[in-house]
Short mmCIF file of C-alpha atoms in Angstrom, two decimals:
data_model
loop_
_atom_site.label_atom_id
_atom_site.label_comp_id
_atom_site.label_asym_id
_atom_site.label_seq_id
_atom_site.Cartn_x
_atom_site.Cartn_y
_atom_site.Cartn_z
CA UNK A 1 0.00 0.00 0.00
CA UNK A 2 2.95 2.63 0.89
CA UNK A 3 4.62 1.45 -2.55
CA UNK A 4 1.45 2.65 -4.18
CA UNK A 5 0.97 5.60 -2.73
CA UNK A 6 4.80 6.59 -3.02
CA UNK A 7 4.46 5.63 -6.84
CA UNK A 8 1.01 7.96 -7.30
CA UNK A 9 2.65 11.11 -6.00
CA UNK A 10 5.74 11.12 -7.51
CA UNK A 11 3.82 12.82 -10.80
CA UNK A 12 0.59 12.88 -12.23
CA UNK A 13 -2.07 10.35 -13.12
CA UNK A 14 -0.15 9.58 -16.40
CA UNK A 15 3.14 9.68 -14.79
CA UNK A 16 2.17 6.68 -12.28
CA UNK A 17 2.66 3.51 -14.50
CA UNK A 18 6.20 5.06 -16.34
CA UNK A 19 7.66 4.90 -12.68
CA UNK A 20 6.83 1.74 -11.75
CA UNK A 21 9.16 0.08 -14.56
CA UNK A 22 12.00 2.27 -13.34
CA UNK A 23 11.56 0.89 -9.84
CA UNK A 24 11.34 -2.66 -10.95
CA UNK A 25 14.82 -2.44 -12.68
CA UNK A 26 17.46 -4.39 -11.29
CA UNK A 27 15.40 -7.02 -9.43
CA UNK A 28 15.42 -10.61 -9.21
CA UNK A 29 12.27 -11.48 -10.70
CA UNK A 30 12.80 -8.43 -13.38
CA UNK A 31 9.08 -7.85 -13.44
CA UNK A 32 7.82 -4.65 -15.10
CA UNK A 33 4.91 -2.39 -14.75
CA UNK A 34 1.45 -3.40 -13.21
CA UNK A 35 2.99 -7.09 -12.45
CA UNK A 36 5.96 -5.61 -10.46
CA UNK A 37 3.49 -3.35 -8.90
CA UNK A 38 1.01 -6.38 -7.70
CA UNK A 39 3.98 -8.42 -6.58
CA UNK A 40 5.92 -5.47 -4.63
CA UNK A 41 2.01 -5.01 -2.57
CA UNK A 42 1.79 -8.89 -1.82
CA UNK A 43 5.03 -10.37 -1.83
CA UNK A 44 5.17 -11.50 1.40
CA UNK A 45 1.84 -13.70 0.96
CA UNK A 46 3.55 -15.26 -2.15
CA UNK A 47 7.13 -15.47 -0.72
CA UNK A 48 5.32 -17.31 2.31
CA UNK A 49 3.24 -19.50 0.10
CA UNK A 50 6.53 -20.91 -2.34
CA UNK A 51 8.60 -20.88 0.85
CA UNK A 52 6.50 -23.52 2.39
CA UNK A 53 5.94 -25.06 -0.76
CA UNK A 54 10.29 -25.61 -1.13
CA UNK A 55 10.23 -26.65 2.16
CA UNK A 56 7.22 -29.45 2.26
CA UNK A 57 8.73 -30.77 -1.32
CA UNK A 58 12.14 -30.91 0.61
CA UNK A 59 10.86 -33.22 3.01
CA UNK A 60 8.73 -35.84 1.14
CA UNK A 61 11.55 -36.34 -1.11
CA UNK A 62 14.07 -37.26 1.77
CA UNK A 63 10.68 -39.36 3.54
CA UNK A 64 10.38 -40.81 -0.17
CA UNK A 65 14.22 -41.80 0.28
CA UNK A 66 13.60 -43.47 3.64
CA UNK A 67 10.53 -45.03 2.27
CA UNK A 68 12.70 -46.70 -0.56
CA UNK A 69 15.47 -47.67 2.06
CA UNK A 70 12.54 -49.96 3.58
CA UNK A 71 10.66 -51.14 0.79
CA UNK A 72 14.23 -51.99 -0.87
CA UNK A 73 14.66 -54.95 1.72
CA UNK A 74 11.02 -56.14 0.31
CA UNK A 75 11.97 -56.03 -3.48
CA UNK A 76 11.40 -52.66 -4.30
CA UNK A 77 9.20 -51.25 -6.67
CA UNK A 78 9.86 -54.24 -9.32
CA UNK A 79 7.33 -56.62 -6.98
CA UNK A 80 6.90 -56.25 -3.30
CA UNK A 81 7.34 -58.92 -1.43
CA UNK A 82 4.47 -60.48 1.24
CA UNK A 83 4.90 -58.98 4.63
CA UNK A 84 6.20 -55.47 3.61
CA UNK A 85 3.36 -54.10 5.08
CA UNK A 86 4.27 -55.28 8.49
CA UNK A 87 6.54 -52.70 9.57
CA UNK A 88 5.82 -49.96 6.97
CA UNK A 89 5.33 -46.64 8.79
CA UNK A 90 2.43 -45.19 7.00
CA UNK A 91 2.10 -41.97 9.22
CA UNK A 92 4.65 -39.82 6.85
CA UNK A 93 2.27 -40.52 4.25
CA UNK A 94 -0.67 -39.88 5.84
CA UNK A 95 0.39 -36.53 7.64
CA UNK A 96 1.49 -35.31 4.29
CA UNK A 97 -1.77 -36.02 2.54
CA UNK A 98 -3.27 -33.86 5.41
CA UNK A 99 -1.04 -30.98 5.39
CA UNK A 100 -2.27 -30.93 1.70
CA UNK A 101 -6.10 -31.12 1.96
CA UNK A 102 -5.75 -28.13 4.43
CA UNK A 103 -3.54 -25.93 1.89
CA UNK A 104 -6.20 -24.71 -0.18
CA UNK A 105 -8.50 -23.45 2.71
CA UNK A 106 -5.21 -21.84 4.15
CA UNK A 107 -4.49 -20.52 0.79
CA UNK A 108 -8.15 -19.19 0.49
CA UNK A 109 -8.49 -17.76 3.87
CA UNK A 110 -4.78 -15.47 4.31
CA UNK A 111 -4.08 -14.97 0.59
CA UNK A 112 -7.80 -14.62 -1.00
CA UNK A 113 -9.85 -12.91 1.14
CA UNK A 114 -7.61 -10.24 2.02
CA UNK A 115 -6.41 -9.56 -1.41
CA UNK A 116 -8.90 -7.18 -2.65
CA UNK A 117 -11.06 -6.37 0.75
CA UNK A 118 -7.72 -5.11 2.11
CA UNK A 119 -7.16 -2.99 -0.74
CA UNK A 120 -11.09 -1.73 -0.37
CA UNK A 121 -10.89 -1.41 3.17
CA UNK A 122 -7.77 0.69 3.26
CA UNK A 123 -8.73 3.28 0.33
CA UNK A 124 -5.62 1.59 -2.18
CA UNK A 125 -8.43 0.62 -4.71
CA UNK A 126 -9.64 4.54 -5.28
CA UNK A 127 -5.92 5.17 -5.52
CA UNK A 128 -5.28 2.46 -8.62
CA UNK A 129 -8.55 3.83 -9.96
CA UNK A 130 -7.34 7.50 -10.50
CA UNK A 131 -4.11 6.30 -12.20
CA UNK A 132 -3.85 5.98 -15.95
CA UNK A 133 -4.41 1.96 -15.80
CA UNK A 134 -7.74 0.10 -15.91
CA UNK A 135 -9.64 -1.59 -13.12
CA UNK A 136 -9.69 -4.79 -15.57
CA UNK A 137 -6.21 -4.85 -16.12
CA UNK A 138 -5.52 -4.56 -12.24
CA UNK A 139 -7.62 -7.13 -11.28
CA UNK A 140 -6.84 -9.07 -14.33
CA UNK A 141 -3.13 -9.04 -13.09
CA UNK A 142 -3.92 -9.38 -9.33
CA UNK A 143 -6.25 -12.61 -10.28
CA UNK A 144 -3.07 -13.78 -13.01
CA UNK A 145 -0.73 -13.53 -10.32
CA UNK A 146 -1.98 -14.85 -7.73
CA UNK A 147 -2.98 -17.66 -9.58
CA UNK A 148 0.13 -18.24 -11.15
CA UNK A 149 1.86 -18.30 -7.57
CA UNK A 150 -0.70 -21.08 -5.94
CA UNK A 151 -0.74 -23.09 -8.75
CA UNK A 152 3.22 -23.35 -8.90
CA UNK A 153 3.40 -23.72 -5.26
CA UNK A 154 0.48 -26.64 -5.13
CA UNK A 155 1.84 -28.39 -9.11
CA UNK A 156 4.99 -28.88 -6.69
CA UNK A 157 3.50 -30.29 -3.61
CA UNK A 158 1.24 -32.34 -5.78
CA UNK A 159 3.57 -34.03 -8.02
CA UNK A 160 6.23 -35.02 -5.36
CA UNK A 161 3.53 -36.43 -3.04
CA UNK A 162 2.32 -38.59 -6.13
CA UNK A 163 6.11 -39.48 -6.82
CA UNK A 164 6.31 -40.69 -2.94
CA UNK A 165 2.88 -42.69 -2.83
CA UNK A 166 3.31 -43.79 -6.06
CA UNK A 167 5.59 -47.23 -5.30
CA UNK A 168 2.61 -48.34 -2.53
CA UNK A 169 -0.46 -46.80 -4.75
CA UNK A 170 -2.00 -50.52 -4.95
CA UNK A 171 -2.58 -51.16 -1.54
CA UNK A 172 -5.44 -50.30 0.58
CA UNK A 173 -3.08 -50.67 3.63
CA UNK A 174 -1.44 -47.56 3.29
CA UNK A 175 -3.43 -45.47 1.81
CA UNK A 176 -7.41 -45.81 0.21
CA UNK A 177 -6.79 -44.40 -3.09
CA UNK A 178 -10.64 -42.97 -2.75
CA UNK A 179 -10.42 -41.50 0.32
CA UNK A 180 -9.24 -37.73 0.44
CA UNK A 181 -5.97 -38.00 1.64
CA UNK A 182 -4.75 -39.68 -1.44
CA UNK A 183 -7.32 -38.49 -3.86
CA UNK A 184 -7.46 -34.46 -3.02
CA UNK A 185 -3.37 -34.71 -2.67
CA UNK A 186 -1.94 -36.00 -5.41
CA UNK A 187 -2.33 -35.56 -9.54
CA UNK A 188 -4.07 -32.16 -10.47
CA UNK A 189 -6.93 -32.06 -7.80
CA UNK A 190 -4.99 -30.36 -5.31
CA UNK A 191 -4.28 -27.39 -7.69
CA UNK A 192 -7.88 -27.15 -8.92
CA UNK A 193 -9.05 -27.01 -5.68
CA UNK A 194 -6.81 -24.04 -4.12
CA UNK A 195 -7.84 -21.99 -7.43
CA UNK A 196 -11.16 -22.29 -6.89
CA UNK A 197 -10.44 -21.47 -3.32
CA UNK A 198 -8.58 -18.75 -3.68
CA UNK A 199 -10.63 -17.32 -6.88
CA UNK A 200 -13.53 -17.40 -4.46
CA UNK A 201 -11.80 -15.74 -1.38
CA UNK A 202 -10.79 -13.13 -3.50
CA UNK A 203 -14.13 -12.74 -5.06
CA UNK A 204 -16.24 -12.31 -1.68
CA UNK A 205 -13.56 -9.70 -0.33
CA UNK A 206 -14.89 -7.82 -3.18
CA UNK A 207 -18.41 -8.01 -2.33
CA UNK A 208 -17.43 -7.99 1.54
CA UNK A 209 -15.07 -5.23 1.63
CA UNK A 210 -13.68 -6.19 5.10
CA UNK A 211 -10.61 -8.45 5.15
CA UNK A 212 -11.69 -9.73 8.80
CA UNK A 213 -15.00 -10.79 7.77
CA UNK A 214 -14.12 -11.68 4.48
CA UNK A 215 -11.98 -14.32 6.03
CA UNK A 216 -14.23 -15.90 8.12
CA UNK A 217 -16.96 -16.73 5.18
CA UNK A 218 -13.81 -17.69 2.96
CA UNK A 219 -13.25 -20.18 5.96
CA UNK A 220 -16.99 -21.18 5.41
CA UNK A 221 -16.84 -21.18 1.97
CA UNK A 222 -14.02 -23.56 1.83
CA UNK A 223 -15.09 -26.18 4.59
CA UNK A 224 -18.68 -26.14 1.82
CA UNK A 225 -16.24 -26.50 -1.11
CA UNK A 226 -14.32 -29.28 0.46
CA UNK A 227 -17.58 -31.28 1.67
CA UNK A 228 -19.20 -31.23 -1.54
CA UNK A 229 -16.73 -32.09 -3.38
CA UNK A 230 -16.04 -35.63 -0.86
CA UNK A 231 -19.59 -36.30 -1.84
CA UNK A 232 -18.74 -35.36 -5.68
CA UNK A 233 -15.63 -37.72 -6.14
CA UNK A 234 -16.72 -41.01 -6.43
CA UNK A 235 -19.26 -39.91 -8.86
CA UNK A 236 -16.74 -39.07 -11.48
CA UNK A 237 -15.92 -42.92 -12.28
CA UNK A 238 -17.36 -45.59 -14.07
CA UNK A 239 -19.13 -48.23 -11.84
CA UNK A 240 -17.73 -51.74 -12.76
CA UNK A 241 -20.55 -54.70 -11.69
CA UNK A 242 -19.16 -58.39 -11.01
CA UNK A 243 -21.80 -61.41 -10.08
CA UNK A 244 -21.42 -64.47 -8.70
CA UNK A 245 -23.40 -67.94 -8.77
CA UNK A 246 -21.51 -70.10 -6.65
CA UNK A 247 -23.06 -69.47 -3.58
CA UNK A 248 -21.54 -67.07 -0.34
CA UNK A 249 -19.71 -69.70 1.63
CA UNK A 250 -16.36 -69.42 1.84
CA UNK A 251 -14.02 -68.50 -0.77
CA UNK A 252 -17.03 -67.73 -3.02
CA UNK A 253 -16.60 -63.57 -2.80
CA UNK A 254 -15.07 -62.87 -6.19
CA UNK A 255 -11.29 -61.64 -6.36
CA UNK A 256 -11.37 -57.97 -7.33
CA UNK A 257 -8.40 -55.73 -8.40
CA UNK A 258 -6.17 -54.52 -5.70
CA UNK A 259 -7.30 -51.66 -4.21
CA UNK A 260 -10.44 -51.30 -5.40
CA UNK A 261 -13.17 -49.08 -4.13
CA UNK A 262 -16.42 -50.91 -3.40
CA UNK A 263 -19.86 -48.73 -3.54
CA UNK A 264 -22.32 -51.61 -3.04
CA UNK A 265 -22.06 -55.27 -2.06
CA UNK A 266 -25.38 -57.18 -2.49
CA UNK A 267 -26.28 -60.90 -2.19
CA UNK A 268 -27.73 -61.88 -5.81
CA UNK A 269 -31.11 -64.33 -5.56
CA UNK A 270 -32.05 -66.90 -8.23
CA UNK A 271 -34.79 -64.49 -9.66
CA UNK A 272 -32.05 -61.91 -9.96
CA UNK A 273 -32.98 -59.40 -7.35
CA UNK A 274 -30.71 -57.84 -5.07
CA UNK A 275 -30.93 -58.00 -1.35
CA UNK A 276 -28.85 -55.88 1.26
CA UNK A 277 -25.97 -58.75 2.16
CA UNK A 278 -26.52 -57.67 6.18
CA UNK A 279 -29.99 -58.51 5.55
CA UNK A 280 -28.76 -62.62 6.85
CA UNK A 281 -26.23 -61.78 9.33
CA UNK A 282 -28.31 -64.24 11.80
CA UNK A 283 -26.88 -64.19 15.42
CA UNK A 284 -25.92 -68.13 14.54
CA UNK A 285 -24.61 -69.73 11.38
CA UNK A 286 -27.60 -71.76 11.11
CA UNK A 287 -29.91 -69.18 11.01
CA UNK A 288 -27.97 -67.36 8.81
CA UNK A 289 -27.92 -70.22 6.10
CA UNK A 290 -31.77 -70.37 6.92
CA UNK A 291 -32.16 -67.03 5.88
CA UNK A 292 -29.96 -67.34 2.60
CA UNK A 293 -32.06 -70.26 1.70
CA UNK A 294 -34.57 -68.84 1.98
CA UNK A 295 -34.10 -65.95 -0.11
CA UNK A 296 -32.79 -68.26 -2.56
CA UNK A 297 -29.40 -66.11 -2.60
CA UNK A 298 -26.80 -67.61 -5.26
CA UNK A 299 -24.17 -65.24 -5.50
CA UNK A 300 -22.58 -62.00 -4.88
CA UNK A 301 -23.50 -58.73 -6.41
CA UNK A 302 -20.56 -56.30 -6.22
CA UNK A 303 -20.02 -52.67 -7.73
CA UNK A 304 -16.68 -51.34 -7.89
CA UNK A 305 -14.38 -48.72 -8.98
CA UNK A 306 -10.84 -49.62 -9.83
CA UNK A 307 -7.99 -47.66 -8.97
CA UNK A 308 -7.04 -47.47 -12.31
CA UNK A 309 -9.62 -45.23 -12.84
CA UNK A 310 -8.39 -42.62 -9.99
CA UNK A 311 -6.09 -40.46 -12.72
CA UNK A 312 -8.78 -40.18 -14.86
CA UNK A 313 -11.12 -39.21 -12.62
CA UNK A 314 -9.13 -36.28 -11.08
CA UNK A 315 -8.52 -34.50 -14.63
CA UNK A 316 -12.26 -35.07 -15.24
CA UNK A 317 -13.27 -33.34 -11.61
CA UNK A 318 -10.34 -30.47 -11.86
CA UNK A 319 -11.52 -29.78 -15.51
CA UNK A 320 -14.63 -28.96 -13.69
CA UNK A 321 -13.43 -27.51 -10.70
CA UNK A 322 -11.02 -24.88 -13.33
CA UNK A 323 -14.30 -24.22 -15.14
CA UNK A 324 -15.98 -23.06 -11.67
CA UNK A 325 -13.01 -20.91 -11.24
CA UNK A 326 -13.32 -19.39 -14.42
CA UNK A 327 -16.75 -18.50 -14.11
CA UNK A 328 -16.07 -16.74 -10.87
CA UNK A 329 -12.76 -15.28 -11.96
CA UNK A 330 -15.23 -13.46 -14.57
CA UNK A 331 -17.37 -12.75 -12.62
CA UNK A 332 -14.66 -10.66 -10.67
CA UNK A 333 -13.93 -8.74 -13.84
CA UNK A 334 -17.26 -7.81 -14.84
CA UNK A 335 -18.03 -7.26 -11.04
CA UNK A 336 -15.39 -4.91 -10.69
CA UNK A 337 -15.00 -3.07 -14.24
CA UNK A 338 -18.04 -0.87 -13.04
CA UNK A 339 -18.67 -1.39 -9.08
CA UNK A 340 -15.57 -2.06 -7.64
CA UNK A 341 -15.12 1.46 -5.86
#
């Protein structure tokens, strides 16, 4: 804010933008104009933001070193032996796909919200509106930016953590490939999702004009996003259906891939309905087999999603997650090209 005001009275209106390439001569990143000007007012946010993002890619490559160490002694990555999964420490893992489901409601809440309400809040927007630039270009360049920073910094994260799961990806054990520690971390979801985050935090400090309370609904906003879309996921693949007709004793549930993600197990009568496969779970065996007899059950009845599917699935859900953002990033243009101060 003080490099913006500095920059406006050094001359006129006109004068404003000429100075702002002198003053970005000589630096690091070499930027020029209205992008040196939007990166001088928030560099600390994006500093912060690739800062973390060096150091969390620094340590799950050294935990994907010590991971190799152990699964080395197992066979590797060329065919695991049976029993690695006895004394594999899964917690690294785990943590790490945390750390990165919370990153784009961090992102959203301290870099979104306050990017534009601050500048409302504090008068800097009526200051960049009596200069000789547009308000589309400035927000055009603040929304560019920004996004250009949290998609680096989360592209980074992303990639290593799928690098690191990648050798153990087929079993359940360590991680469920459809559960949101493995799903929302790795490939291109987590990027998707802190754009849309971040693209929205930004959008209601507009409306909001108050960085505090734009914040807090940001924080609301993103716990919504984030439940929605665990209910969303599973949707995006294609439902694979196996049946049985050799009973349910033992040995008679059919072998599915590793890994797979089951959405419905049902016991499969000899008129071909389904029944619920708790329906006979008896307090004895006998009455159990009573029951199946009864019901004339001959087999299993089992939907499934593969976890070859998962990669697939996450373009197909951040394709539509990027089109959200790029509604509202529009929205934030048109929005502000006539209203914004």
């Amino acid at each position: 804010m003080s490099t913006m005001t500095s920059t406006g009275s050094t001359g006129g209106p006109a004068s404003a933008e000429s100075a702002i390439p002198q003053a970005g001569r000589g630096r690091g990143l070499r930027l020029s104009g209205m992008n040196w000007l939007v990166w001088r007012q928030h560099r600390a946010a994006y500093w912060t933001l690739l800062a973390a993002a060096a150091i969390t890619v620094a340590v799950m490559i050294h935990q994907r070193q010590q991971m190799m160490l152990y699964l080395d002694e197992y066979g590797s990555i060329d065919g695991l032996k049976l029993g690695w999964e006895e004394k594999f420490d899964q917690g690294p893992l785990r943590t790490a796909g945390q750390l990165l489901g919370y990153a784009p409601l961090l992102i959203g809440v301290f870099l979104g919200a306050p990017l534009l309400a601050g500048d409302l809040e504090s008068g800097t927007a009526k200051l960049v509106n009596a200069q000789s630039t547009s308000r589309v270009r400035w927000l055009a360049t603040k929304l560019g930016v920004t996004a250009l920073v949290v998609a680096v910094s989360t592209a980074a994260a992303s990639a290593v953590f799928t690098w690191w799961w990648s050798p153990v990806k087929s079993s359940s054990y360590v991680l469920d490939w459809s559960d949101g520690l493995a799903f929302d971390s790795s490939g291109p979801v987590p990027v998707a999702l802190a754009l849309l985050t971040v693209v929205g935090g930004i959008t209601i400090g507009m409306l909001l004009r108050r960085t505090l309370l734009s914040m807090v609904v940001t924080l609301g906003f993103a716990v919504a996003v984030q439940m929605v879309w665990s209910h969303f996921r599973m949707a995006l693949g294609d439902v694979v259906t196996v049946t049985t007709g050799n009973g349910v004793g033992d040995d008679s549930f059919p072998n599915l891939p590793d890994n797979a993600h089951v959405m419905d197990q049902s016991y499969l009568t000899a008129s071909g309905d389904l029944i619920g496969w708790g329906s006979c779970n008896e307090a004895t065996d006998k009455a159990a087999t009573a029951c199946l007899e009864k019901a004339q059950v001959v087999g299993w009845h089992i939907d499934y999603i593969p976890v070859s599917q998962m990669s697939a699935m996450q373009w197909l859900g951040s394709s539509i997650l990027l089109a959200l953002t790029a509604g509202i990033a529009a929205f934030v243009i048109l929005w502000g090209r006539k209203r914004l101060v």
